[in-house]
Amino acid sequence: MTLAQPEPGGLLPQLSTPQRGGLATTACMETLQVGYLHAVAAASGCSLAQPFPDNGIDWHVSHGAPGHTVDDEVTIKVQLKCTYQTAPRPPGPTFPFTLDNDHLVKLARTPVSVHKILVVMLVPRTREDWLRASHDRLALRHCCYWINLAGHPVTGRRRTTVRIPAARIFDDRALCEIMTRVGAGGRP
């Protein structure tokens, strides 16, 4: 019996452009942003729960810390969105993102017992540019930004454009700071 020897660099011969699956780009964008959220939650020491059915909220993120005063564990609701229509590193202090009014009303409701944030991921237009892996890192491109839309008014007939602060990068530090504020009885 003869055993096949793997090709140098992997099990398959290297192709100049690997063939990608036929899943719709929007479905792939959703999967990528979920991976980003999982990475941020892991680095923050948070747990994730996905409501079923989601009813307009994608994830519940919980954070337990001895410093929380309102409870030993606090939770926020997270709505994920992803777009390639805004360039990376937005040049101004904010960038526009448009939501259906029904969705905005859900995210803007106030007062609430569990706070909600919108997390918007900016990605390159082509999937080949979404990530790079090396021996010391996995880099996802480009970035997620967050906003608390509590109290935001509906201004359009069917859709409303909101302004996302470019300084509010959604990473592990930002998530821990959000949870610390919520854990003290404040807003995200």
PDB file of C-alpha atoms in Angstrom:
ATOM      1  CA  MET A   1       0.000   0.000   0.000  1.00  0.00           C
ATOM      2  CA  THR A   2       1.323   3.404  -0.974  1.00  0.00           C
ATOM      3  CA  LEU A   3       0.556   6.465   1.131  1.00  0.00           C
ATOM      4  CA  ALA A   4       0.133   9.797  -0.592  1.00  0.00           C
ATOM      5  CA  GLN A   5       2.573  12.431   0.579  1.00  0.00           C
ATOM      6  CA  PRO A   6       1.181  15.890   1.313  1.00  0.00           C
ATOM      7  CA  GLU A   7       2.165  18.726  -0.945  1.00  0.00           C
ATOM      8  CA  PRO A   8       4.588  21.299   0.504  1.00  0.00           C
ATOM      9  CA  GLY A   9       2.653  23.969   2.402  1.00  0.00           C
ATOM     10  CA  GLY A  10      -0.491  21.920   2.948  1.00  0.00           C
ATOM     11  CA  LEU A  11      -2.545  18.986   1.846  1.00  0.00           C
ATOM     12  CA  LEU A  12      -3.574  20.347  -1.537  1.00  0.00           C
ATOM     13  CA  PRO A  13      -1.477  21.835  -4.307  1.00  0.00           C
ATOM     14  CA  GLN A  14      -1.229  25.599  -3.911  1.00  0.00           C
ATOM     15  CA  LEU A  15      -3.654  27.454  -6.132  1.00  0.00           C
ATOM     16  CA  SER A  16      -3.046  31.037  -7.129  1.00  0.00           C
ATOM     17  CA  THR A  17      -6.632  31.918  -6.174  1.00  0.00           C
ATOM     18  CA  PRO A  18      -8.457  29.440  -3.974  1.00  0.00           C
ATOM     19  CA  GLN A  19     -11.999  28.649  -5.006  1.00  0.00           C
ATOM     20  CA  ARG A  20     -14.461  30.092  -2.496  1.00  0.00           C
ATOM     21  CA  GLY A  21     -17.890  28.704  -1.709  1.00  0.00           C
ATOM     22  CA  GLY A  22     -21.045  30.003  -3.298  1.00  0.00           C
ATOM     23  CA  LEU A  23     -22.647  31.344  -0.102  1.00  0.00           C
ATOM     24  CA  ALA A  24     -24.123  34.824  -0.603  1.00  0.00           C
ATOM     25  CA  THR A  25     -21.798  37.678   0.342  1.00  0.00           C
ATOM     26  CA  THR A  26     -24.306  39.028   2.869  1.00  0.00           C
ATOM     27  CA  ALA A  27     -24.446  35.648   4.616  1.00  0.00           C
ATOM     28  CA  CYS A  28     -20.642  35.589   4.722  1.00  0.00           C
ATOM     29  CA  MET A  29     -20.596  39.116   6.148  1.00  0.00           C
ATOM     30  CA  GLU A  30     -22.956  37.992   8.910  1.00  0.00           C
ATOM     31  CA  THR A  31     -20.716  35.041   9.739  1.00  0.00           C
ATOM     32  CA  LEU A  32     -17.609  37.251   9.829  1.00  0.00           C
ATOM     33  CA  GLN A  33     -19.150  39.766  12.237  1.00  0.00           C
ATOM     34  CA  VAL A  34     -20.283  36.937  14.521  1.00  0.00           C
ATOM     35  CA  GLY A  35     -16.675  35.688  14.574  1.00  0.00           C
ATOM     36  CA  TYR A  36     -15.515  39.200  15.484  1.00  0.00           C
ATOM     37  CA  LEU A  37     -18.070  39.381  18.324  1.00  0.00           C
ATOM     38  CA  HIS A  38     -16.981  35.979  19.630  1.00  0.00           C
ATOM     39  CA  ALA A  39     -13.331  37.062  19.666  1.00  0.00           C
ATOM     40  CA  VAL A  40     -14.125  40.301  21.515  1.00  0.00           C
ATOM     41  CA  ALA A  41     -16.329  38.482  24.038  1.00  0.00           C
ATOM     42  CA  ALA A  42     -13.646  35.849  24.666  1.00  0.00           C
ATOM     43  CA  ALA A  43     -10.960  38.471  25.277  1.00  0.00           C
ATOM     44  CA  SER A  44     -13.360  40.372  27.590  1.00  0.00           C
ATOM     45  CA  GLY A  45     -14.331  37.368  29.698  1.00  0.00           C
ATOM     46  CA  CYS A  46     -17.954  37.667  28.591  1.00  0.00           C
ATOM     47  CA  SER A  47     -20.466  34.978  27.783  1.00  0.00           C
ATOM     48  CA  LEU A  48     -22.708  35.033  24.725  1.00  0.00           C
ATOM     49  CA  ALA A  49     -26.248  33.808  24.222  1.00  0.00           C
ATOM     50  CA  GLN A  50     -28.174  33.913  20.985  1.00  0.00           C
ATOM     51  CA  PRO A  51     -31.912  34.435  21.432  1.00  0.00           C
ATOM     52  CA  PHE A  52     -34.153  32.201  19.365  1.00  0.00           C
ATOM     53  CA  PRO A  53     -35.982  33.570  17.553  1.00  0.00           C
ATOM     54  CA  ASP A  54     -33.889  36.726  17.549  1.00  0.00           C
ATOM     55  CA  ASN A  55     -36.800  39.225  17.318  1.00  0.00           C
ATOM     56  CA  GLY A  56     -34.486  42.000  16.141  1.00  0.00           C
ATOM     57  CA  ILE A  57     -31.644  41.440  18.607  1.00  0.00           C
ATOM     58  CA  ASP A  58     -28.789  39.141  17.579  1.00  0.00           C
ATOM     59  CA  TRP A  59     -26.918  38.458  20.836  1.00  0.00           C
ATOM     60  CA  HIS A  60     -27.031  38.826  24.593  1.00  0.00           C
ATOM     61  CA  VAL A  61     -23.605  39.516  26.092  1.00  0.00           C
ATOM     62  CA  SER A  62     -23.115  38.965  29.823  1.00  0.00           C
ATOM     63  CA  HIS A  63     -20.247  40.045  32.066  1.00  0.00           C
ATOM     64  CA  GLY A  64     -19.677  39.042  35.649  1.00  0.00           C
ATOM     65  CA  ALA A  65     -17.336  41.070  37.839  1.00  0.00           C
ATOM     66  CA  PRO A  66     -17.060  41.678  41.576  1.00  0.00           C
ATOM     67  CA  GLY A  67     -17.149  45.446  41.014  1.00  0.00           C
ATOM     68  CA  HIS A  68     -20.674  45.454  39.548  1.00  0.00           C
ATOM     69  CA  THR A  69     -23.073  47.128  41.962  1.00  0.00           C
ATOM     70  CA  VAL A  70     -26.450  46.434  40.294  1.00  0.00           C
ATOM     71  CA  ASP A  71     -25.914  42.664  40.048  1.00  0.00           C
ATOM     72  CA  ASP A  72     -23.032  40.218  40.039  1.00  0.00           C
ATOM     73  CA  GLU A  73     -23.570  39.721  36.288  1.00  0.00           C
ATOM     74  CA  VAL A  74     -24.900  42.294  33.830  1.00  0.00           C
ATOM     75  CA  THR A  75     -26.169  41.803  30.296  1.00  0.00           C
ATOM     76  CA  ILE A  76     -26.505  43.957  27.203  1.00  0.00           C
ATOM     77  CA  LYS A  77     -28.260  43.190  23.941  1.00  0.00           C
ATOM     78  CA  VAL A  78     -26.260  43.513  20.733  1.00  0.00           C
ATOM     79  CA  GLN A  79     -27.512  44.032  17.201  1.00  0.00           C
ATOM     80  CA  LEU A  80     -24.871  43.318  14.551  1.00  0.00           C
ATOM     81  CA  LYS A  81     -24.721  44.943  11.125  1.00  0.00           C
ATOM     82  CA  CYS A  82     -22.063  44.770   8.436  1.00  0.00           C
ATOM     83  CA  THR A  83     -21.351  46.899   5.375  1.00  0.00           C
ATOM     84  CA  TYR A  84     -18.757  47.416   2.674  1.00  0.00           C
ATOM     85  CA  GLN A  85     -20.344  50.699   1.554  1.00  0.00           C
ATOM     86  CA  THR A  86     -18.326  52.757   4.035  1.00  0.00           C
ATOM     87  CA  ALA A  87     -14.576  52.866   3.513  1.00  0.00           C
ATOM     88  CA  PRO A  88     -12.267  51.711   6.311  1.00  0.00           C
ATOM     89  CA  ARG A  89     -10.907  54.316   8.714  1.00  0.00           C
ATOM     90  CA  PRO A  90     -13.772  56.767   8.261  1.00  0.00           C
ATOM     91  CA  PRO A  91     -12.207  60.216   7.748  1.00  0.00           C
ATOM     92  CA  GLY A  92     -14.539  62.247   9.956  1.00  0.00           C
ATOM     93  CA  PRO A  93     -15.711  61.944  13.535  1.00  0.00           C
ATOM     94  CA  THR A  94     -18.737  59.860  12.423  1.00  0.00           C
ATOM     95  CA  PHE A  95     -19.927  57.798   9.482  1.00  0.00           C
ATOM     96  CA  PRO A  96     -23.493  57.214   8.252  1.00  0.00           C
ATOM     97  CA  PHE A  97     -25.401  53.956   8.618  1.00  0.00           C
ATOM     98  CA  THR A  98     -29.019  53.504   7.566  1.00  0.00           C
ATOM     99  CA  LEU A  99     -31.529  51.397   9.503  1.00  0.00           C
ATOM    100  CA  ASP A 100     -35.132  50.458   8.805  1.00  0.00           C
ATOM    101  CA  ASN A 101     -37.317  52.590  11.066  1.00  0.00           C
ATOM    102  CA  ASP A 102     -38.903  49.556  12.737  1.00  0.00           C
ATOM    103  CA  HIS A 103     -35.449  48.347  13.723  1.00  0.00           C
ATOM    104  CA  LEU A 104     -34.370  51.775  14.934  1.00  0.00           C
ATOM    105  CA  VAL A 105     -37.480  52.047  17.128  1.00  0.00           C
ATOM    106  CA  LYS A 106     -36.523  48.754  18.807  1.00  0.00           C
ATOM    107  CA  LEU A 107     -32.920  49.903  19.379  1.00  0.00           C
ATOM    108  CA  ALA A 108     -33.903  53.439  20.461  1.00  0.00           C
ATOM    109  CA  ARG A 109     -36.534  52.475  23.037  1.00  0.00           C
ATOM    110  CA  THR A 110     -36.073  54.050  26.423  1.00  0.00           C
ATOM    111  CA  PRO A 111     -36.239  53.370  29.298  1.00  0.00           C
ATOM    112  CA  VAL A 112     -35.149  49.728  29.199  1.00  0.00           C
ATOM    113  CA  SER A 113     -34.178  47.125  31.754  1.00  0.00           C
ATOM    114  CA  VAL A 114     -31.474  45.672  29.483  1.00  0.00           C
ATOM    115  CA  HIS A 115     -29.476  48.150  27.391  1.00  0.00           C
ATOM    116  CA  LYS A 116     -28.934  47.656  23.669  1.00  0.00           C
ATOM    117  CA  ILE A 117     -26.069  48.611  21.403  1.00  0.00           C
ATOM    118  CA  LEU A 118     -25.668  48.537  17.654  1.00  0.00           C
ATOM    119  CA  VAL A 119     -22.340  47.164  16.413  1.00  0.00           C
ATOM    120  CA  VAL A 120     -21.496  47.970  12.785  1.00  0.00           C
ATOM    121  CA  MET A 121     -18.644  46.178  11.031  1.00  0.00           C
ATOM    122  CA  LEU A 122     -16.908  47.748   8.038  1.00  0.00           C
ATOM    123  CA  VAL A 123     -15.407  45.201   5.657  1.00  0.00           C
ATOM    124  CA  PRO A 124     -13.582  45.348   2.328  1.00  0.00           C
ATOM    125  CA  ARG A 125     -15.816  44.796  -0.695  1.00  0.00           C
ATOM    126  CA  THR A 126     -14.119  41.524  -1.696  1.00  0.00           C
ATOM    127  CA  ARG A 127     -14.041  38.477   0.597  1.00  0.00           C
ATOM    128  CA  GLU A 128     -10.419  37.752  -0.297  1.00  0.00           C
ATOM    129  CA  ASP A 129      -9.463  40.865   1.669  1.00  0.00           C
ATOM    130  CA  TRP A 130     -11.440  40.092   4.837  1.00  0.00           C
ATOM    131  CA  LEU A 131      -8.763  38.285   6.794  1.00  0.00           C
ATOM    132  CA  ARG A 132      -5.085  37.392   6.904  1.00  0.00           C
ATOM    133  CA  ALA A 133      -3.513  34.659   8.975  1.00  0.00           C
ATOM    134  CA  SER A 134       0.086  34.239  10.003  1.00  0.00           C
ATOM    135  CA  HIS A 135       1.930  32.334  12.702  1.00  0.00           C
ATOM    136  CA  ASP A 136       1.374  35.079  15.270  1.00  0.00           C
ATOM    137  CA  ARG A 137      -2.054  36.510  14.414  1.00  0.00           C
ATOM    138  CA  LEU A 138      -5.355  36.297  12.648  1.00  0.00           C
ATOM    139  CA  ALA A 139      -6.269  39.743  11.366  1.00  0.00           C
ATOM    140  CA  LEU A 140      -9.917  40.489  10.538  1.00  0.00           C
ATOM    141  CA  ARG A 141     -10.521  43.476   8.327  1.00  0.00           C
ATOM    142  CA  HIS A 142     -11.609  46.083   8.961  1.00  0.00           C
ATOM    143  CA  CYS A 143     -13.263  47.072  12.185  1.00  0.00           C
ATOM    144  CA  CYS A 144     -16.443  47.177  14.270  1.00  0.00           C
ATOM    145  CA  TYR A 145     -17.834  50.345  15.813  1.00  0.00           C
ATOM    146  CA  TRP A 146     -20.584  50.652  18.403  1.00  0.00           C
ATOM    147  CA  ILE A 147     -23.310  53.067  19.427  1.00  0.00           C
ATOM    148  CA  ASN A 148     -26.112  53.201  21.976  1.00  0.00           C
ATOM    149  CA  LEU A 149     -29.134  54.505  20.066  1.00  0.00           C
ATOM    150  CA  ALA A 150     -31.403  54.949  23.118  1.00  0.00           C
ATOM    151  CA  GLY A 151     -33.691  57.913  22.474  1.00  0.00           C
ATOM    152  CA  HIS A 152     -32.594  58.366  18.825  1.00  0.00           C
ATOM    153  CA  PRO A 153     -35.454  59.843  16.769  1.00  0.00           C
ATOM    154  CA  VAL A 154     -36.868  58.360  13.576  1.00  0.00           C
ATOM    155  CA  THR A 155     -36.372  60.965  10.845  1.00  0.00           C
ATOM    156  CA  GLY A 156     -36.975  59.160   7.544  1.00  0.00           C
ATOM    157  CA  ARG A 157     -40.191  57.829   6.028  1.00  0.00           C
ATOM    158  CA  ARG A 158     -39.090  54.166   6.059  1.00  0.00           C
ATOM    159  CA  ARG A 159     -35.396  54.334   6.912  1.00  0.00           C
ATOM    160  CA  THR A 160     -33.289  56.611   9.093  1.00  0.00           C
ATOM    161  CA  THR A 161     -29.599  57.355   8.795  1.00  0.00           C
ATOM    162  CA  VAL A 162     -27.740  57.358  12.102  1.00  0.00           C
ATOM    163  CA  ARG A 163     -24.205  58.634  12.673  1.00  0.00           C
ATOM    164  CA  ILE A 164     -21.767  56.101  14.146  1.00  0.00           C
ATOM    165  CA  PRO A 165     -18.822  57.624  16.076  1.00  0.00           C
ATOM    166  CA  ALA A 166     -15.557  56.586  14.408  1.00  0.00           C
ATOM    167  CA  ALA A 167     -13.794  56.775  17.783  1.00  0.00           C
ATOM    168  CA  ARG A 168     -15.988  54.029  19.269  1.00  0.00           C
ATOM    169  CA  ILE A 169     -14.066  50.983  18.108  1.00  0.00           C
ATOM    170  CA  PHE A 170     -15.692  47.814  19.422  1.00  0.00           C
ATOM    171  CA  ASP A 171     -12.931  45.728  20.987  1.00  0.00           C
ATOM    172  CA  ASP A 172     -12.352  43.917  24.284  1.00  0.00           C
ATOM    173  CA  ARG A 173     -11.426  47.101  26.148  1.00  0.00           C
ATOM    174  CA  ALA A 174     -14.534  48.926  24.890  1.00  0.00           C
ATOM    175  CA  LEU A 175     -16.764  45.990  25.848  1.00  0.00           C
ATOM    176  CA  CYS A 176     -15.282  45.849  29.364  1.00  0.00           C
ATOM    177  CA  GLU A 177     -15.817  49.608  29.753  1.00  0.00           C
ATOM    178  CA  ILE A 178     -19.425  49.285  28.525  1.00  0.00           C
ATOM    179  CA  MET A 179     -20.063  46.484  31.011  1.00  0.00           C
ATOM    180  CA  THR A 180     -18.439  48.453  33.856  1.00  0.00           C
ATOM    181  CA  ARG A 181     -20.780  51.394  33.213  1.00  0.00           C
ATOM    182  CA  VAL A 182     -23.826  49.110  32.998  1.00  0.00           C
ATOM    183  CA  GLY A 183     -22.655  47.234  36.096  1.00  0.00           C
ATOM    184  CA  ALA A 184     -22.645  50.529  38.005  1.00  0.00           C
ATOM    185  CA  GLY A 185     -26.228  51.252  36.929  1.00  0.00           C
ATOM    186  CA  GLY A 186     -25.330  53.495  33.993  1.00  0.00           C
ATOM    187  CA  ARG A 187     -25.796  53.364  30.241  1.00  0.00           C
ATOM    188  CA  PRO A 188     -23.400  51.725  27.798  1.00  0.00           C
TER     189      PRO A 188
END
